[in-house]
Amino acid sequence: MQQSPVPPETPIYRRIADGLREAILSGELRDGDRLPGENALMAQYGIARATARQALSVLINEGLAVPRRGSGVYVRQFRPIRRHGSRRLSHGHWGRGRAIWDADTEGRPYTVDEVHVDRETAEEEIARVLGGPDVWVRRRRYSVDGRPVQLSVSYFPAGLVEGTPIVAEDTGPGGVYARLRELGSAPARFTEEVRARMPHPHETVQLDLPAGTPVIVIMRTAHTAEGTPVEVNEMVLDAASYVLQYDFDA
Amino acid sequence: MQQSPVPPETPIYRRIADGLREAILSGELRDGDRLPGENALMAQYGIARATARQALSVLINEGLAVPRRGSGVYVRQFRPIRRHGSRRLSHGHWGRGRAIWDADTEGRPYTVDEVHVDRETAEEEIARVLGGPDVWVRRRRYSVDGRPVQLSVSYFPAGLVEGTPIVAEDTGPGGVYARLRELGSAPARFTEEVRARMPHPHETVQLDLPAGTPVIVIMRTAHTAEGTPVEVNEMVLDAASYVLQYDFDA
DNA sequence: CAGTGGTCTAGACCACGCT
DNA sequence: GCGTGGTCTAGACCACTGA
């Protein structure tokens, strides 16, 4: 009653997963279509329930499918937001009284929820960059079309921003960069460090991420023209919701 | 013989995974340390084998642990390569007769294997950007410390590069960009589009990726000063091996 | 309320590693 | 050779969805 005497070169669950993946990538199954469920696979291939689940879990962990309780497993879609890096910042958008974030959704409205502003002691890396552990922290979450897509944590040197609108929930027109300019600390140069990894549990919850979805982590440091760092901004993006764009000269 | 009468708010396998994750993230378990195996978990928590496996699979799919057959499950490490985007290209490295890739490993030697140069018909998106489907394609794989870290596919308009060293395996000093300059098509502006996703099976094989490792995909388009696209380069990076850096002015 | 996915048990045989 | 993870079976109870 065990598997076939000669072990097939690839396990059954993988071959099933391969077939389903092929159907998805070839377009035979489209966005939102329903995949054959556990019972269907059991019947079709004569396998046990755990094996059918294993096949489906492959696609789920690859981010190609999403399970819905009591309903089925469905093909997942990819319709990203375009986030402009260098171009966006280099065309003076924030200088014209607009928040940077304006351009990022390219027409799609975004909302900010869960704004928190606190005075904290920064961890080592942040403290090293900002010249001390004494910081104000702005945490917020962005949503597009009602779905959370980004977590953002900004750190400012406490001595610089104390008593300014930067430590208020509403920073006023133009956002924190306009306020920094008024303080004589206008950001002039940016460094963005980008990596990708699987999300931590709290990120999975806050961004409502299905299995198989990586996050993109951007650490952005803003410097004045004199080279003084005035902000470190850690952004965690739902990788399935974003394309980053950087334009630059040779 | 089923689970406890009142369902615990979080499943057992999750609570076990949470505990192990905590131990990893807090540093209690360090890079390369061995996690408790399936048998250990079964004994410690009084659970069935499949449940212990499920707990471990959570960490493996999060990229925090790697299973080794016949040995155990181990804590995974993260020691990335720094890849410079805008800074690297804007400081004239390739203009001084060096390939762009020089700076990317910051001292660590890299190797190129599996170079393939072919004439092909490009897919729609590439053809649209390059002004036609007739292209030469350079495919290669890069390794650092003997481990593959990046796949790269470059597309060039056939009419531009036909008969030049660009269609040879060895492109000569300075690489393809020096050759393009000699053709009067020096790249002057770049656009990089960056996204992250879980790897496709062939990427998993070619980059030797453990489960739970996303890939970073960079689509880079090189334009001449006149704005003519002369190259589209699709790079697929092992996300656990890279940090991308972009520097730019406001 | 029938069907779906989520969790769990208690077994089995296998390939592989390390000693 | 023994322990490890990899694959698989045949059941079970549960929460949830949707007609």
XYZ file of C-alpha atoms (C1' of nucleotides) in Angstrom:
538
model
C 0.000 0.000 0.000
C 3.051 2.182 -0.137
C 4.118 4.168 -3.148
C 5.121 2.447 -6.354
C 8.063 0.006 -6.032
C 10.494 2.039 -8.131
C 10.543 5.543 -6.696
C 9.421 7.945 -9.412
C 12.162 10.409 -10.178
C 10.116 13.274 -8.836
C 7.631 12.940 -5.975
C 3.975 12.871 -6.867
C 3.167 16.074 -5.030
C 5.839 17.905 -7.022
C 4.608 16.615 -10.334
C 1.106 17.715 -9.490
C 2.402 21.101 -8.404
C 4.427 21.377 -11.608
C 1.355 20.719 -13.695
C -0.689 23.304 -11.881
C 2.138 25.860 -12.061
C 2.417 25.286 -15.760
C -1.290 25.946 -16.128
C -0.954 29.170 -14.178
C 2.165 30.522 -15.881
C 0.903 29.617 -19.338
C -2.287 31.543 -18.708
C -4.503 28.489 -18.931
C -5.588 29.363 -15.416
C -6.028 33.079 -14.980
C -6.095 35.557 -12.128
C -8.752 34.592 -9.646
C -9.518 31.231 -11.229
C -10.112 28.342 -8.905
C -7.613 25.483 -8.767
C -8.702 21.870 -8.316
C -9.237 21.384 -4.581
C -7.921 18.725 -2.251
C -10.771 16.350 -2.924
C -10.439 16.781 -6.666
C -6.723 15.996 -6.568
C -7.279 12.963 -4.325
C -9.775 11.557 -6.775
C -7.888 12.469 -9.917
C -4.536 11.065 -8.835
C -5.635 8.477 -6.285
C -3.597 10.012 -3.496
C -4.097 10.708 0.192
C -5.330 13.988 1.469
C -1.979 15.055 2.941
C -0.315 14.554 -0.409
C -2.865 16.688 -2.208
C -2.391 19.366 0.423
C 1.352 19.181 -0.026
C 1.008 19.791 -3.742
C -1.186 22.815 -3.186
C 1.115 24.135 -0.460
C 3.942 24.300 -2.969
C 2.031 26.768 -5.111
C 0.833 28.690 -2.085
C 4.379 29.079 -0.783
C 5.495 30.212 -4.215
C 2.988 33.000 -4.092
C 1.139 31.684 -7.128
C -2.035 30.673 -5.305
C -4.043 31.761 -2.291
C -6.227 29.449 -0.183
C -9.647 30.594 0.971
C -11.290 28.741 3.810
C -14.407 26.926 2.979
C -14.103 27.986 -0.615
C -11.063 26.800 -2.495
C -7.596 27.642 -3.725
C -7.335 30.435 -6.246
C -4.796 31.819 -8.692
C -3.183 34.919 -7.336
C -2.864 38.195 -9.153
C -0.031 40.708 -9.463
C -1.014 44.320 -10.011
C 1.755 46.428 -8.572
C 2.126 50.045 -7.583
C 5.054 51.841 -9.190
C 7.265 53.580 -6.671
C 9.760 56.032 -8.113
C 13.091 56.369 -6.364
C 15.550 58.788 -7.833
C 13.302 60.316 -10.472
C 10.589 61.203 -8.057
C 12.926 62.873 -5.599
C 15.059 64.562 -8.229
C 12.244 66.396 -9.945
C 11.495 68.649 -7.056
C 8.092 67.278 -6.170
C 8.413 67.838 -2.460
C 9.915 71.257 -3.154
C 6.610 72.302 -4.681
C 4.725 71.646 -1.487
C 3.730 68.079 -2.208
C 4.523 65.066 -0.092
C 6.845 62.595 -1.722
C 4.273 59.893 -1.509
C 1.997 61.676 -3.951
C 3.576 60.293 -7.055
C 3.937 56.751 -5.862
C 0.471 55.488 -6.463
C 0.216 57.038 -9.919
C -3.376 58.027 -9.574
C -4.542 55.398 -7.153
C -5.544 56.973 -3.836
C -3.719 55.902 -0.713
C -4.614 56.300 2.914
C -2.524 56.525 6.041
C -3.675 54.739 9.128
C -2.123 53.987 12.467
C 0.121 57.015 12.736
C 2.210 56.896 15.893
C 4.741 59.505 16.943
C 7.015 58.726 19.874
C 10.257 59.672 21.465
C 12.475 56.611 21.732
C 15.962 55.314 22.133
C 17.115 54.076 18.775
C 18.912 50.834 18.186
C 22.579 50.779 17.432
C 22.632 51.107 13.634
C 20.163 53.981 13.588
C 21.931 55.762 16.448
C 25.253 55.460 14.678
C 23.918 57.058 11.502
C 21.991 59.835 13.226
C 24.775 60.638 15.659
C 23.029 59.553 18.825
C 20.303 57.281 20.220
C 17.929 60.098 21.113
C 15.286 60.127 18.356
C 11.720 60.913 17.465
C 9.983 58.119 15.614
C 7.083 58.330 13.180
C 5.402 54.995 12.455
C 2.650 54.679 9.928
C 0.901 52.267 7.634
C -0.196 53.011 4.077
C -3.101 51.402 2.288
C -4.164 51.461 -1.342
C -7.637 50.407 -2.411
C -8.349 49.578 1.212
C -5.517 47.060 1.414
C -2.401 47.710 3.513
C 0.712 47.799 1.351
C 3.478 49.469 3.324
C 4.811 49.973 6.836
C 7.064 52.945 7.405
C 9.176 53.997 10.377
C 11.045 57.297 10.267
C 13.730 58.294 12.741
C 14.777 61.905 13.357
C 17.474 63.265 15.670
C 15.570 64.497 18.730
C 17.644 67.665 19.014
C 16.707 68.691 15.485
C 12.964 68.162 15.438
C 11.948 68.748 19.065
C 8.993 71.102 19.255
C 8.382 71.185 15.491
C 5.387 69.890 13.527
C 7.498 66.864 12.672
C 6.622 65.425 16.056
C 2.907 66.102 15.524
C 0.601 63.626 13.839
C -0.180 66.106 11.095
C 3.022 67.567 9.731
C 1.300 70.081 7.445
C 1.553 70.689 3.685
C 4.582 69.159 2.018
C 5.162 66.739 4.852
C 8.259 66.352 6.947
C 10.642 67.306 4.143
C 9.088 70.745 3.795
C 9.406 71.137 7.575
C 13.045 70.062 7.535
C 13.728 72.647 4.853
C 12.205 75.331 7.077
C 14.573 74.219 9.797
C 17.495 74.808 7.472
C 18.046 71.085 7.126
C 16.618 70.463 3.699
C 17.381 66.942 2.471
C 19.711 67.116 -0.504
C 21.013 63.596 -0.923
C 19.465 60.212 -0.389
C 20.767 56.707 0.021
C 18.416 53.796 -0.324
C 19.445 50.286 0.644
C 17.069 47.655 -0.660
C 16.707 44.025 0.242
C 14.013 41.357 0.144
C 13.135 38.601 2.583
C 10.199 36.656 3.891
C 8.101 38.665 6.347
C 8.203 38.415 10.103
C 4.932 37.431 11.784
C 3.942 40.951 12.806
C 4.521 42.112 9.227
C 2.364 39.279 7.961
C -0.428 40.494 10.222
C -0.079 44.212 9.601
C 0.199 43.874 5.834
C -2.286 40.989 5.680
C 0.142 38.962 3.603
C -0.740 35.563 2.196
C 1.894 32.841 2.390
C 4.542 33.006 -0.292
C 4.746 36.791 -0.297
C 8.150 38.356 0.349
C 8.589 41.875 1.631
C 10.892 44.511 0.200
C 12.761 46.431 2.878
C 14.083 49.894 2.023
C 16.351 51.753 4.415
C 16.508 55.341 3.234
C 18.874 57.888 4.720
C 18.337 61.578 3.962
C 21.334 63.927 4.149
C 21.565 67.701 3.948
C 23.774 69.334 1.328
C 26.485 69.417 4.009
C 26.196 65.675 4.435
C 24.436 65.633 7.800
C 21.959 62.754 8.117
C 18.586 64.106 9.156
C 16.304 61.117 8.694
C 16.415 57.361 8.491
C 13.289 55.801 7.062
C 12.697 52.056 7.146
C 9.992 50.939 4.754
C 8.533 47.451 4.548
C 6.589 46.845 1.341
C 4.334 44.025 0.267
C 6.460 42.711 -2.594
C 3.371 41.641 -4.504
C 2.141 45.236 -4.559
C 5.204 47.125 -5.677
C 7.648 47.784 -8.449
C 10.496 50.133 -7.567
C 11.920 52.374 -10.237
C 15.278 54.112 -10.182
C 16.437 56.427 -12.972
C 19.957 57.746 -13.113
C 22.709 58.927 -15.429
C 25.875 57.104 -16.304
C -7.184 11.280 20.966
C -7.782 14.529 19.156
C -6.380 17.856 20.221
C -7.389 19.445 23.505
C -11.174 19.991 23.904
C -10.999 23.775 23.767
C -9.029 24.673 20.669
C -5.980 26.641 21.719
C -6.105 30.074 20.191
C -3.036 29.330 18.104
C -2.259 25.881 16.684
C 0.467 23.877 18.363
C 2.705 23.871 15.333
C 2.567 27.654 15.229
C 3.418 28.036 18.875
C 6.392 25.759 18.467
C 7.503 27.687 15.403
C 7.062 30.956 17.279
C 9.300 29.733 20.065
C 12.007 28.614 17.703
C 11.795 31.849 15.714
C 12.143 33.823 18.908
C 15.259 31.850 19.759
C 16.713 32.574 16.333
C 15.875 36.275 16.148
C 17.022 36.910 19.715
C 20.370 35.354 18.952
C 19.915 32.484 21.372
C 20.372 30.233 18.368
C 23.063 31.542 16.062
C 24.081 31.101 12.451
C 24.645 27.470 11.713
C 23.301 26.169 15.022
C 21.162 23.090 14.919
C 17.483 23.291 15.750
C 15.705 20.537 17.673
C 14.793 17.869 15.125
C 11.513 16.154 14.419
C 12.051 13.442 16.984
C 13.054 15.956 19.644
C 9.930 18.015 19.062
C 7.699 14.928 19.090
C 9.096 13.906 22.461
C 9.192 17.377 23.977
C 5.652 18.351 23.052
C 4.026 14.950 22.755
C 2.941 15.511 19.174
C 2.817 13.452 16.012
C 5.570 13.526 13.463
C 3.608 15.483 10.857
C 2.948 18.220 13.383
C 6.616 18.550 14.258
C 7.425 18.709 10.562
C 4.806 21.380 10.087
C 6.408 23.522 12.778
C 9.830 23.206 11.195
C 8.434 23.875 7.726
C 7.202 27.252 8.909
C 10.739 28.374 9.728
C 12.112 26.840 6.555
C 9.574 28.700 4.424
C 10.419 31.899 6.250
C 14.017 31.512 5.225
C 15.188 31.300 8.817
C 16.248 27.660 8.744
C 17.615 25.142 6.259
C 17.048 21.388 6.416
C 19.906 19.009 5.735
C 19.084 15.419 4.947
C 20.310 12.885 7.387
C 21.669 15.622 9.574
C 19.190 18.125 10.947
C 17.672 21.566 10.576
C 20.006 24.504 10.943
C 19.811 28.242 11.475
C 20.433 30.117 8.286
C 22.857 32.973 7.807
C 22.655 36.281 5.958
C 25.873 37.760 4.600
C 24.949 39.853 1.606
C 26.842 41.368 -1.272
C 26.392 45.098 -1.727
C 25.368 46.043 -5.250
C 25.603 49.716 -6.091
C 23.054 51.128 -8.494
C 23.263 54.804 -9.277
C 26.530 55.511 -7.481
C 28.413 52.780 -9.226
C 27.314 53.809 -12.690
C 27.591 57.536 -12.089
C 31.229 57.510 -11.050
C 32.546 56.493 -14.380
C 33.760 53.029 -13.495
C 32.972 51.506 -16.827
C 34.375 54.558 -18.561
C 37.765 53.716 -17.134
C 37.858 50.372 -18.838
C 36.372 48.331 -16.020
C 33.281 46.207 -16.192
C 30.434 47.446 -14.076
C 30.390 44.283 -12.102
C 33.799 44.992 -10.625
C 32.529 47.089 -7.790
C 29.620 44.925 -6.888
C 31.326 42.339 -4.805
C 33.413 44.865 -2.887
C 36.530 42.797 -2.826
C 35.010 39.348 -2.993
C 35.944 37.624 -6.232
C 33.174 36.575 -8.550
C 33.165 34.148 -11.435
C 31.076 33.922 -14.542
C 29.922 30.540 -15.746
C 27.494 29.364 -18.334
C 27.884 32.199 -20.808
C 25.540 31.770 -23.742
C 25.240 34.169 -26.658
C 22.405 33.660 -29.108
C 20.345 35.391 -31.689
C 16.690 35.205 -30.756
C 13.271 36.668 -31.214
C 12.469 38.695 -28.140
C 9.183 38.604 -26.308
C 6.770 41.429 -26.606
C 7.880 43.741 -23.798
C 11.539 43.561 -24.740
C 10.775 44.029 -28.426
C 8.683 47.060 -27.684
C 11.480 48.736 -25.727
C 14.245 47.873 -28.171
C 12.222 48.783 -31.227
C 11.946 45.308 -32.687
C 11.995 41.601 -31.886
C 15.341 40.929 -33.576
C 17.883 40.714 -30.750
C 21.129 39.221 -29.577
C 20.945 37.698 -26.128
C 23.736 37.244 -23.593
C 22.876 34.861 -20.753
C 25.241 34.279 -17.880
C 25.433 33.189 -14.287
C 27.572 34.808 -11.613
C 28.987 33.077 -8.567
C 30.685 34.413 -5.461
C 32.682 32.169 -3.160
C 31.732 29.276 -5.386
C 28.016 29.793 -4.880
C 25.733 31.022 -7.670
C 24.138 34.335 -6.767
C 22.814 35.904 -9.950
C 21.350 35.090 -13.348
C 21.590 37.754 -16.010
C 20.070 38.032 -19.467
C 20.982 40.977 -21.696
C 19.146 41.882 -24.875
C 20.649 44.031 -27.640
C 19.100 45.220 -30.914
C 20.513 42.870 -33.543
C 21.080 45.650 -36.026
C 23.292 47.511 -33.591
C 25.588 44.787 -32.333
C 25.786 42.388 -35.287
C 29.392 41.483 -36.004
C 30.805 43.202 -32.921
C 32.547 41.644 -29.900
C 29.253 42.035 -28.057
C 28.076 38.856 -29.729
C 31.270 37.034 -28.760
C 31.657 35.191 -25.479
C 34.541 37.436 -24.478
C 33.590 41.044 -24.988
C 37.028 42.419 -24.166
C 38.192 44.991 -21.628
C 35.464 47.179 -20.195
C 32.747 44.765 -21.215
C 29.778 45.471 -23.414
C 29.444 49.082 -22.320
C 32.899 49.977 -23.585
C 32.007 48.284 -26.883
C 28.739 50.181 -27.132
C 30.650 53.410 -26.632
C 32.953 52.489 -29.509
C 29.868 51.995 -31.637
C 28.782 55.522 -30.850
C 25.997 54.215 -28.633
C 27.442 54.872 -25.209
C 24.878 54.313 -22.472
C 24.101 57.609 -20.778
C 20.941 56.964 -18.797
C 19.646 53.957 -16.962
C 16.288 52.867 -15.657
C 16.103 50.030 -13.176
C 12.809 48.448 -12.248
C 13.030 46.289 -9.151
C 10.652 43.739 -7.765
C 10.783 40.686 -5.531
C 8.950 37.386 -5.687
C 9.397 33.732 -4.921
C 11.614 31.954 -7.468
C 10.426 29.796 -10.327
C 11.652 26.208 -10.297
C 14.451 26.728 -12.810
C 15.714 29.673 -10.789
C 15.652 27.545 -7.670
C 17.855 25.026 -9.440
C 20.251 27.441 -11.104
C 20.777 29.562 -8.000
C 20.634 26.559 -5.659
C 18.083 28.320 -3.491
C 16.785 26.826 -0.273
C 13.073 27.130 0.436
C 11.988 30.462 1.845
C 14.358 32.481 -0.312
C 12.857 35.158 -2.547
C 14.561 36.505 -5.639
C 15.057 40.131 -6.554
C 14.362 40.835 -10.207
C 15.954 43.909 -11.791
C 15.002 45.025 -15.282
C 17.576 47.547 -16.384
C 17.243 49.569 -19.565
C 20.257 51.468 -20.891
C 19.673 54.518 -23.092
C 22.064 56.640 -25.082
C 22.249 60.392 -24.476
C 19.752 60.746 -27.332
C 17.362 58.456 -25.498
C 17.722 55.399 -27.706
C 17.461 52.132 -25.742
C 20.499 49.985 -26.484
C 20.222 47.239 -23.880
C 17.677 45.573 -21.653
C 19.193 43.501 -18.871
C 17.105 41.202 -16.709
C 18.861 40.180 -13.519
C 17.607 37.594 -11.055
C 19.351 37.776 -7.684
C 19.337 35.483 -4.697
C 17.687 37.852 -2.225
C 19.614 36.311 0.651
C 22.884 37.305 -0.996
C 22.253 40.914 -1.943
C 21.675 44.408 -0.711
C 21.026 46.979 -3.427
C 22.192 50.538 -2.908
C 20.964 53.609 -4.758
C 22.384 57.074 -4.128
C 20.809 60.161 -5.619
C 20.230 63.852 -5.131
C 17.023 65.552 -4.194
C -25.916 21.771 5.222
C -22.686 20.144 2.008
C -18.077 21.194 0.631
C -13.836 23.491 1.557
C -9.469 24.180 3.699
C -6.965 23.857 8.711
C -5.144 20.942 12.102
C -3.744 16.525 13.996
C -2.734 11.417 14.884
C -0.232 6.963 14.108
C 1.594 4.519 11.509
C 4.933 3.259 6.944
C 9.160 2.956 3.650
C 12.887 5.567 1.723
C 17.540 8.117 0.784
C 20.883 10.212 2.940
C 24.548 11.829 6.607
C 27.530 10.888 9.835
C 30.340 8.084 12.794
C 24.127 1.110 11.456
C 21.504 4.484 13.431
C 19.387 8.877 13.238
C 17.981 12.374 10.140
C 14.749 14.528 7.065
C 11.525 13.251 2.616
C 7.440 11.163 1.083
C 3.025 8.883 1.697
C -1.338 6.591 3.585
C -5.904 6.518 6.050
C -8.188 8.001 8.991
C -10.256 12.149 12.466
C -12.553 16.665 14.191
C -12.896 21.501 13.346
C -14.152 26.365 11.404
C -15.579 28.555 7.729
C -18.043 29.638 2.986
C -21.532 29.622 0.017
C -25.649 28.134 -2.235
